[in-house]
JSON list of C-alpha atoms in Angstrom, two decimals:
[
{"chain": "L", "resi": 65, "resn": "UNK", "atom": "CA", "xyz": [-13.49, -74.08, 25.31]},
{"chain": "L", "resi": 66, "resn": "UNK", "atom": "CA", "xyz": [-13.99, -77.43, 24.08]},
{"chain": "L", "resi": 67, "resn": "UNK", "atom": "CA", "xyz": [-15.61, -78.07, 27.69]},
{"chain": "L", "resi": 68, "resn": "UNK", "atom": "CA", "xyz": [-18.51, -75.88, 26.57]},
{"chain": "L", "resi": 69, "resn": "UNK", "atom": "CA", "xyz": [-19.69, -77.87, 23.97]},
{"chain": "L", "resi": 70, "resn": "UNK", "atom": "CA", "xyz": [-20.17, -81.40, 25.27]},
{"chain": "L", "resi": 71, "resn": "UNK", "atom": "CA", "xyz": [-23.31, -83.02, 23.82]},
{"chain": "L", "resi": 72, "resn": "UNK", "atom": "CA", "xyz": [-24.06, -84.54, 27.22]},
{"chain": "L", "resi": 73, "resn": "UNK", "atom": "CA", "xyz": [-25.20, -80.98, 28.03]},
{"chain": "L", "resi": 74, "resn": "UNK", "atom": "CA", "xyz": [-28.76, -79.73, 27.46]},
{"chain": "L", "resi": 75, "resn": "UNK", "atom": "CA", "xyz": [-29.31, -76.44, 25.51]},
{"chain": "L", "resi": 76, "resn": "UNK", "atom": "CA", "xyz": [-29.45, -73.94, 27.73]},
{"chain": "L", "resi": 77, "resn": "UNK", "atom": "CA", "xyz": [-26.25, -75.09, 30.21]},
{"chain": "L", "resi": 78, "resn": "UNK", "atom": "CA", "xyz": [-24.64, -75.02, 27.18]},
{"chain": "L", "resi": 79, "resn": "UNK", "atom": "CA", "xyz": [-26.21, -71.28, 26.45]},
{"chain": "L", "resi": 80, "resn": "UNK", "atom": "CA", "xyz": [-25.05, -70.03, 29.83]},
{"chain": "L", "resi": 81, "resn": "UNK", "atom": "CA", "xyz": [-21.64, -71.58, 30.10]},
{"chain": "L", "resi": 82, "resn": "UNK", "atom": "CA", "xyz": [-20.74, -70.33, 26.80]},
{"chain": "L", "resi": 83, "resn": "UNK", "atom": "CA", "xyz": [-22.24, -66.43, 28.29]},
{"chain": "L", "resi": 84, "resn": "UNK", "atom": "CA", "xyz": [-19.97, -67.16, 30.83]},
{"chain": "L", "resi": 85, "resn": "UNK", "atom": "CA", "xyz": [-16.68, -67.54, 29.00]},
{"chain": "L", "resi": 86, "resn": "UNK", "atom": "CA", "xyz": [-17.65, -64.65, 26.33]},
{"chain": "L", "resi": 87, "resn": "UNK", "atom": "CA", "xyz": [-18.89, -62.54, 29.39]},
{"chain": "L", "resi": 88, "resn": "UNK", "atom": "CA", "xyz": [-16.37, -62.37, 31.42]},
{"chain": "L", "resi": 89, "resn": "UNK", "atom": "CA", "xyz": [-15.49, -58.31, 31.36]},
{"chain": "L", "resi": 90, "resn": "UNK", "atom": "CA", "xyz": [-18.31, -56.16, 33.68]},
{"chain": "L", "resi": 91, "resn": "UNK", "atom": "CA", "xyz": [-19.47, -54.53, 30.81]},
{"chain": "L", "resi": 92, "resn": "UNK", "atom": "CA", "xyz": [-21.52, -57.49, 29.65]},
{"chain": "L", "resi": 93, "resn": "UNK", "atom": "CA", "xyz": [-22.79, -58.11, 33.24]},
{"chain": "L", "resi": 94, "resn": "UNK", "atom": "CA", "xyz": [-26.73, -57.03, 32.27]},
{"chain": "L", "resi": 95, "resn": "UNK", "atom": "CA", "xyz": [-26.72, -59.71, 29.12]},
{"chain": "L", "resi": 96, "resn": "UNK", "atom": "CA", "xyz": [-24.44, -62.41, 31.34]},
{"chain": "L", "resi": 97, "resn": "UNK", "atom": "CA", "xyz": [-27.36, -62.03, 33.83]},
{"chain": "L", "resi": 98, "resn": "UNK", "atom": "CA", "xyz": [-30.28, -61.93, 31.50]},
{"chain": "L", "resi": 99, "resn": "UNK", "atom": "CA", "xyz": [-28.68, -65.42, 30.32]},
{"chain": "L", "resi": 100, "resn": "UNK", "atom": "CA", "xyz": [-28.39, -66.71, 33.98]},
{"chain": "L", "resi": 101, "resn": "UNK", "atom": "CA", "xyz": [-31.98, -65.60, 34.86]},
{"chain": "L", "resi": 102, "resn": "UNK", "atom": "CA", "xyz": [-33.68, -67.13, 31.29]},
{"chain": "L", "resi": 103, "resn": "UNK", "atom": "CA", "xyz": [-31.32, -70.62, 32.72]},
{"chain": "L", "resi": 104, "resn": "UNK", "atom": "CA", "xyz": [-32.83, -71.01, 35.39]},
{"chain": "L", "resi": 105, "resn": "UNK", "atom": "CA", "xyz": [-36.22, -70.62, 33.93]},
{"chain": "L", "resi": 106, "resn": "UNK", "atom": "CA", "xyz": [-35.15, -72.96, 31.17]},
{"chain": "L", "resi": 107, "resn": "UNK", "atom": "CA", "xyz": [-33.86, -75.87, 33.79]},
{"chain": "L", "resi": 108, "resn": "UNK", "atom": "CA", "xyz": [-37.00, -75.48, 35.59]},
{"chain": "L", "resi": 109, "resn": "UNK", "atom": "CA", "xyz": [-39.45, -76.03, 33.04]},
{"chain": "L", "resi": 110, "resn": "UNK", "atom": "CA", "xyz": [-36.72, -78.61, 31.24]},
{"chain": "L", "resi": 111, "resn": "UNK", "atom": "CA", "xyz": [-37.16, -80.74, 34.66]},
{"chain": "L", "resi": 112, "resn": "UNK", "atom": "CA", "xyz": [-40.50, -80.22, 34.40]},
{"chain": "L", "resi": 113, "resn": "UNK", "atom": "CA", "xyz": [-41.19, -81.60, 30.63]},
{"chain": "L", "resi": 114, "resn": "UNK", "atom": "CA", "xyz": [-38.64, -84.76, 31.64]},
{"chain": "L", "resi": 115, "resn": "UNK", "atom": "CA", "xyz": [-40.58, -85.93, 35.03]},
{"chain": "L", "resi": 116, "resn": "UNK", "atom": "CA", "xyz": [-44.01, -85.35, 33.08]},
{"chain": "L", "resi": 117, "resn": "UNK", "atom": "CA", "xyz": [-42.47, -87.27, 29.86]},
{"chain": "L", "resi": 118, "resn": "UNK", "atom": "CA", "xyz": [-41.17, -90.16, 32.07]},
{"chain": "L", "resi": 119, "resn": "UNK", "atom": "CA", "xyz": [-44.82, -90.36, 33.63]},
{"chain": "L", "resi": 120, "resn": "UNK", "atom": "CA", "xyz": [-46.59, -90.06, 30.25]},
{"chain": "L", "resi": 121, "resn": "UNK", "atom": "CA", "xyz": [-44.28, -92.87, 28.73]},
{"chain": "L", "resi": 122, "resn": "UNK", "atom": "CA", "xyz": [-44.66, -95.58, 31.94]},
{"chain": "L", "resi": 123, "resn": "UNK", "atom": "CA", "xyz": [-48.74, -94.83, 31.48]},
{"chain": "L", "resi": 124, "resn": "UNK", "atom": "CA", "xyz": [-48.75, -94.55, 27.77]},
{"chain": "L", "resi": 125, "resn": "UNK", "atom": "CA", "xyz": [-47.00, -98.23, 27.95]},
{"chain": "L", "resi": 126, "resn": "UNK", "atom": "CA", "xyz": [-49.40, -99.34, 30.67]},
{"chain": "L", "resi": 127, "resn": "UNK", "atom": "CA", "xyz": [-52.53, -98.42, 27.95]},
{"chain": "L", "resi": 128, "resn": "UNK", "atom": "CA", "xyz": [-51.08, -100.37, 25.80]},
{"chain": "L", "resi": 129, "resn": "UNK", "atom": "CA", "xyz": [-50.48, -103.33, 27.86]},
{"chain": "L", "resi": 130, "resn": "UNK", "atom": "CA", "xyz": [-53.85, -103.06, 30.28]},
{"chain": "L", "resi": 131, "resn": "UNK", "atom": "CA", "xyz": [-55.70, -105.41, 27.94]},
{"chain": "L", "resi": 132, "resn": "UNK", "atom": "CA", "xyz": [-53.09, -108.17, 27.54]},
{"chain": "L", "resi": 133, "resn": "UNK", "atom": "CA", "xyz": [-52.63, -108.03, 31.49]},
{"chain": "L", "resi": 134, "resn": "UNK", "atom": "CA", "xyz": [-56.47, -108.41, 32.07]},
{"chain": "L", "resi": 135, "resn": "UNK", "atom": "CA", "xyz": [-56.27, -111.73, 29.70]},
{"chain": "L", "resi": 136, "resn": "UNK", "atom": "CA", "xyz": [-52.82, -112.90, 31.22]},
{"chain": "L", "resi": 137, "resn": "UNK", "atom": "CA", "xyz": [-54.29, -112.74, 34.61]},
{"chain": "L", "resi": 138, "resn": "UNK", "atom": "CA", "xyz": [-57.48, -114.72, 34.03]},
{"chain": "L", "resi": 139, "resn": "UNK", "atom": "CA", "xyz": [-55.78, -117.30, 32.41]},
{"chain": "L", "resi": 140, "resn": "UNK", "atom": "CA", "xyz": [-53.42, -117.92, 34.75]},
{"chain": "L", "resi": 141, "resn": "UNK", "atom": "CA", "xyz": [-56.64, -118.32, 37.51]},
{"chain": "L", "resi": 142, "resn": "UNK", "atom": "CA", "xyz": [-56.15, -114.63, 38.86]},
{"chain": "L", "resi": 143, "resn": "UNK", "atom": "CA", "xyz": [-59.29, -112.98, 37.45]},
{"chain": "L", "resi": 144, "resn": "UNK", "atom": "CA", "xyz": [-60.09, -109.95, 39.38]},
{"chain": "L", "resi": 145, "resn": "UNK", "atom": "CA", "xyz": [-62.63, -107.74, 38.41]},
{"chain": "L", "resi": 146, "resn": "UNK", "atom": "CA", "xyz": [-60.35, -104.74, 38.83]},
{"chain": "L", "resi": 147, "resn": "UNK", "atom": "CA", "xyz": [-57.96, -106.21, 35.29]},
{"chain": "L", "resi": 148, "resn": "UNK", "atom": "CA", "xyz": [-61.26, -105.81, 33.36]},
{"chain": "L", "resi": 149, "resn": "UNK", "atom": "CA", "xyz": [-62.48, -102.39, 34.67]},
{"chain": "L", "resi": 150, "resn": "UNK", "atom": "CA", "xyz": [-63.16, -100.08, 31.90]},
{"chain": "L", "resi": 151, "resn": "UNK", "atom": "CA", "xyz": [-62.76, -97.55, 34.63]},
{"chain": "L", "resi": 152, "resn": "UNK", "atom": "CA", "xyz": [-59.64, -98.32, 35.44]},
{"chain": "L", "resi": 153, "resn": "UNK", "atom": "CA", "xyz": [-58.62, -98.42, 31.70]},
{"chain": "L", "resi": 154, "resn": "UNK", "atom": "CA", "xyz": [-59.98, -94.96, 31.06]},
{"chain": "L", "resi": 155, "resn": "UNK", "atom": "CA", "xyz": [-58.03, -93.44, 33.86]},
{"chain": "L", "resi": 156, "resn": "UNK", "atom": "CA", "xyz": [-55.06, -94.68, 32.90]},
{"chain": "L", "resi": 157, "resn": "UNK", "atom": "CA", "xyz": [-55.49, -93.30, 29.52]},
{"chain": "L", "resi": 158, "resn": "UNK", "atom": "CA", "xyz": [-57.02, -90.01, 31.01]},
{"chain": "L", "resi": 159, "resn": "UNK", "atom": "CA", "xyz": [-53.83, -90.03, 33.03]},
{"chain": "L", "resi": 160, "resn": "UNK", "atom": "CA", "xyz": [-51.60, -90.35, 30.58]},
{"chain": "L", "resi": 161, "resn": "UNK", "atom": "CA", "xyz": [-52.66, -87.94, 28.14]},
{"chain": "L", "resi": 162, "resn": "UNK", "atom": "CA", "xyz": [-52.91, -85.58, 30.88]},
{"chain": "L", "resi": 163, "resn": "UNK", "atom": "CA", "xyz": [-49.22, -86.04, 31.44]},
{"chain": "L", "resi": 164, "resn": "UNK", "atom": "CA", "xyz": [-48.18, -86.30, 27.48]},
{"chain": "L", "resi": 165, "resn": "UNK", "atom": "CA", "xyz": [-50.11, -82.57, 28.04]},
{"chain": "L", "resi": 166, "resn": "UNK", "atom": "CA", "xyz": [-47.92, -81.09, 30.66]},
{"chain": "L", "resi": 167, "resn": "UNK", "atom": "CA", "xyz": [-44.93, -82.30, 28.89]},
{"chain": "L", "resi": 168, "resn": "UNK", "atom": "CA", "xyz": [-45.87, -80.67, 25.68]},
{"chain": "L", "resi": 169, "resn": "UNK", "atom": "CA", "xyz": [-46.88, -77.60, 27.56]},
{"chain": "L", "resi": 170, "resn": "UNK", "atom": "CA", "xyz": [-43.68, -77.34, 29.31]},
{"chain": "L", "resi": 171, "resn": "UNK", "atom": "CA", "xyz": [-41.42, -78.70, 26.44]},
{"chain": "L", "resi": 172, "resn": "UNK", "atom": "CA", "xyz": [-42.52, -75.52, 24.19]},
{"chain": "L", "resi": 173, "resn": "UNK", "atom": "CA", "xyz": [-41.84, -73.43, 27.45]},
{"chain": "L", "resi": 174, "resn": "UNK", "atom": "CA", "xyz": [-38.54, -74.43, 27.69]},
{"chain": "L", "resi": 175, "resn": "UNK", "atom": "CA", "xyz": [-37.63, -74.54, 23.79]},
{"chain": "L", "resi": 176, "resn": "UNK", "atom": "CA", "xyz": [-39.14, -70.54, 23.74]},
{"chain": "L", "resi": 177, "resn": "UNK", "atom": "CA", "xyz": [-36.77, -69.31, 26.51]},
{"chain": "L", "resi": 178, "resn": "UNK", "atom": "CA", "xyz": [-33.91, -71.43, 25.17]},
{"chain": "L", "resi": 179, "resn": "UNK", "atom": "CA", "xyz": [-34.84, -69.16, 21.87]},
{"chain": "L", "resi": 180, "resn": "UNK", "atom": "CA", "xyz": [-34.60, -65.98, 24.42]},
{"chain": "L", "resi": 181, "resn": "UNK", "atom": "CA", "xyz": [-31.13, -67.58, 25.50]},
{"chain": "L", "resi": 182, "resn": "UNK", "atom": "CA", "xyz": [-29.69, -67.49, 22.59]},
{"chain": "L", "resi": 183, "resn": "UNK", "atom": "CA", "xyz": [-31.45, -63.93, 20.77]},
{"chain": "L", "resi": 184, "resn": "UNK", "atom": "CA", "xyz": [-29.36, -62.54, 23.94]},
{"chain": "L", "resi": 185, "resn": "UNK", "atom": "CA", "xyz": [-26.31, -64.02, 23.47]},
{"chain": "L", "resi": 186, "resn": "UNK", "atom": "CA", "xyz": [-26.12, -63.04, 19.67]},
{"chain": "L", "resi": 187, "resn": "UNK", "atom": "CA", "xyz": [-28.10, -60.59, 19.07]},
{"chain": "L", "resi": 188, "resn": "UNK", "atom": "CA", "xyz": [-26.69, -57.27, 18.28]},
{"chain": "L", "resi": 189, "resn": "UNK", "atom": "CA", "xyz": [-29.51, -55.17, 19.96]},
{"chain": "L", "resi": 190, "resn": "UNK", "atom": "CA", "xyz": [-28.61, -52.82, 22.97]},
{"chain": "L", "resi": 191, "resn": "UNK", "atom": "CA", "xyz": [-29.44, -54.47, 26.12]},
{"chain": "L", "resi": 192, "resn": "UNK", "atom": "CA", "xyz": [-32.40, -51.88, 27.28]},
{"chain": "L", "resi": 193, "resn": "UNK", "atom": "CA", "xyz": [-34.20, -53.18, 23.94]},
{"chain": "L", "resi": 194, "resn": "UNK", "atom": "CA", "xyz": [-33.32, -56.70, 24.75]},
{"chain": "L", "resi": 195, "resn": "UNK", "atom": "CA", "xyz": [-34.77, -56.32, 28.13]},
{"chain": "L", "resi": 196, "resn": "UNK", "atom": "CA", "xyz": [-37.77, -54.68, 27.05]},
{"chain": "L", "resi": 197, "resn": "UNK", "atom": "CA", "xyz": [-38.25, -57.94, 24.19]},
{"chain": "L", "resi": 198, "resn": "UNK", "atom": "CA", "xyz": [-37.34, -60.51, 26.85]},
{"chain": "L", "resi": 199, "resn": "UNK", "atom": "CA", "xyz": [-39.65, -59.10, 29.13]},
{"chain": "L", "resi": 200, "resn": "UNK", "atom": "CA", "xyz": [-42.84, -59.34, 26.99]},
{"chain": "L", "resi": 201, "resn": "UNK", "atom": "CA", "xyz": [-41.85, -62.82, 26.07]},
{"chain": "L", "resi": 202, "resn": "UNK", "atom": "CA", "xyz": [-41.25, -64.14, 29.58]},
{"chain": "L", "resi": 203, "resn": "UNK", "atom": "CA", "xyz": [-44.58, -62.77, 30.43]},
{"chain": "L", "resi": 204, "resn": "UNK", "atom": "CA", "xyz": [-46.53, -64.42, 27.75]},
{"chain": "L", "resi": 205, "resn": "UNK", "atom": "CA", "xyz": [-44.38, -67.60, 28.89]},
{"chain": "L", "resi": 206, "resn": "UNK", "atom": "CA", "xyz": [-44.76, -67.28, 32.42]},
{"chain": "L", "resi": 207, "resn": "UNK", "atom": "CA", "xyz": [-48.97, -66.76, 31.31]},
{"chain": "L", "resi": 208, "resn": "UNK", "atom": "CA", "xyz": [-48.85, -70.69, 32.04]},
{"chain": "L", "resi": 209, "resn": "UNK", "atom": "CA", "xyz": [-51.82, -72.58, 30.23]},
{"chain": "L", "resi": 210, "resn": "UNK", "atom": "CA", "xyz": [-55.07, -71.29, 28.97]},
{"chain": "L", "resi": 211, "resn": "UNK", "atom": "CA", "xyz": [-57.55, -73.86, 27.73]},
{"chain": "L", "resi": 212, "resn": "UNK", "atom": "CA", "xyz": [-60.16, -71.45, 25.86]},
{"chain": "L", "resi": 213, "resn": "UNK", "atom": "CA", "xyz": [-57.10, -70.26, 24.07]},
{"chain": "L", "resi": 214, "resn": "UNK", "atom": "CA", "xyz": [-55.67, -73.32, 22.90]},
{"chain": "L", "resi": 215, "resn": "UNK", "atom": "CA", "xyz": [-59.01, -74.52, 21.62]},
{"chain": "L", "resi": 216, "resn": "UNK", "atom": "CA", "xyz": [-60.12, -71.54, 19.42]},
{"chain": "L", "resi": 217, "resn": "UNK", "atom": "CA", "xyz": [-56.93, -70.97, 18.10]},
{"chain": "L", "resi": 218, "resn": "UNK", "atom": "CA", "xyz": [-56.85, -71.28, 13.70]},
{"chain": "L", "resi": 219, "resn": "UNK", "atom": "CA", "xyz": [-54.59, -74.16, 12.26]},
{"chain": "L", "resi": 220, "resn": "UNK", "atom": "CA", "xyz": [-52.55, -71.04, 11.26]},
{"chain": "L", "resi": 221, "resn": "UNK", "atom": "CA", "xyz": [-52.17, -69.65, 14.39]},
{"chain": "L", "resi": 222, "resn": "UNK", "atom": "CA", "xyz": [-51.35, -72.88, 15.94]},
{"chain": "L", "resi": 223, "resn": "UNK", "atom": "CA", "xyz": [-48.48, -73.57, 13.48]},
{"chain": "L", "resi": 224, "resn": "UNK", "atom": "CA", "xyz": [-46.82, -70.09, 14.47]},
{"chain": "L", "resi": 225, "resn": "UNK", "atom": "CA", "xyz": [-45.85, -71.25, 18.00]}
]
């Protein structure tokens, strides 16, 4: 059992091997493969937040160091206009906020079906009500991103999520 919890592990493999190892007896197949099918939504949208995070850090770096580049470069006799372009500054911004976005998004996706994960695997509810609960949640999940939503939402709203 020790296996189970290794801290090399993210959440939800550690969710769904521990399901596995409780689960064993055919009478918990339905919650053993509610678990299985909230994984695979949780390592899809945990890939997800980790390629979008690794892009949003290399172009939140490359903000920061765009100016001293554009100064470096003329000094040492390579001034090209495209260093200095505000243009190209403001993309790279635009880009990376646009990717700090996407992770965020998918981040809180991943961290709400975790939370599914584990009301299944210790809850004491009977499985048709746990199905019918999962089920609303994965659709508001699965709802993806709505921009007129996020931007009328109250402070207090937003601090409920």
């Amino acid at each position: 059992m020790a296996a189970i919890f290794s801290p090399n592990k993210t959440s939800a493999r550690m969710l769904v091997d521990y399901a596995h190892k409780r689960w064993h007896a055919a009478a918990d197949a339905d919650r053993l493969a509610m678990i299985c099918d909230l994984f695979i939504k949780a390592r899809s949208y945990g890939l997800l937040n980790k390629v979008a995070f690794v892009v949003a850090l290399m172009f939140g770096l490359a903000v920061l160091i765009w100016p001293s580049v554009a100064v470096i470069t003329g000094d040492i006799g390579y001034s090209r206009e495209f260093f200095k372009s505000a243009i190209v500054q403001t993309t790279i911004t635009g880009v990376a906020a646009l990717a700090y976005g996407i992770y965020s998004h998918y981040k809180r996706q991943q961290l709400a079906v975790e939370n599914l994960m584990r009301y299944v695997l210790f809850s004491g509810d009977p499985v048709s009500t746990m199905f019918e609960r999962v089920s609303r949640q994965l659709m508001r999940v699965d709802a993806g991103f709505n921009f007129g939503e996020e931007t009328t939402k109250t402070p207090t709203q937003a601090a409920e999520e």
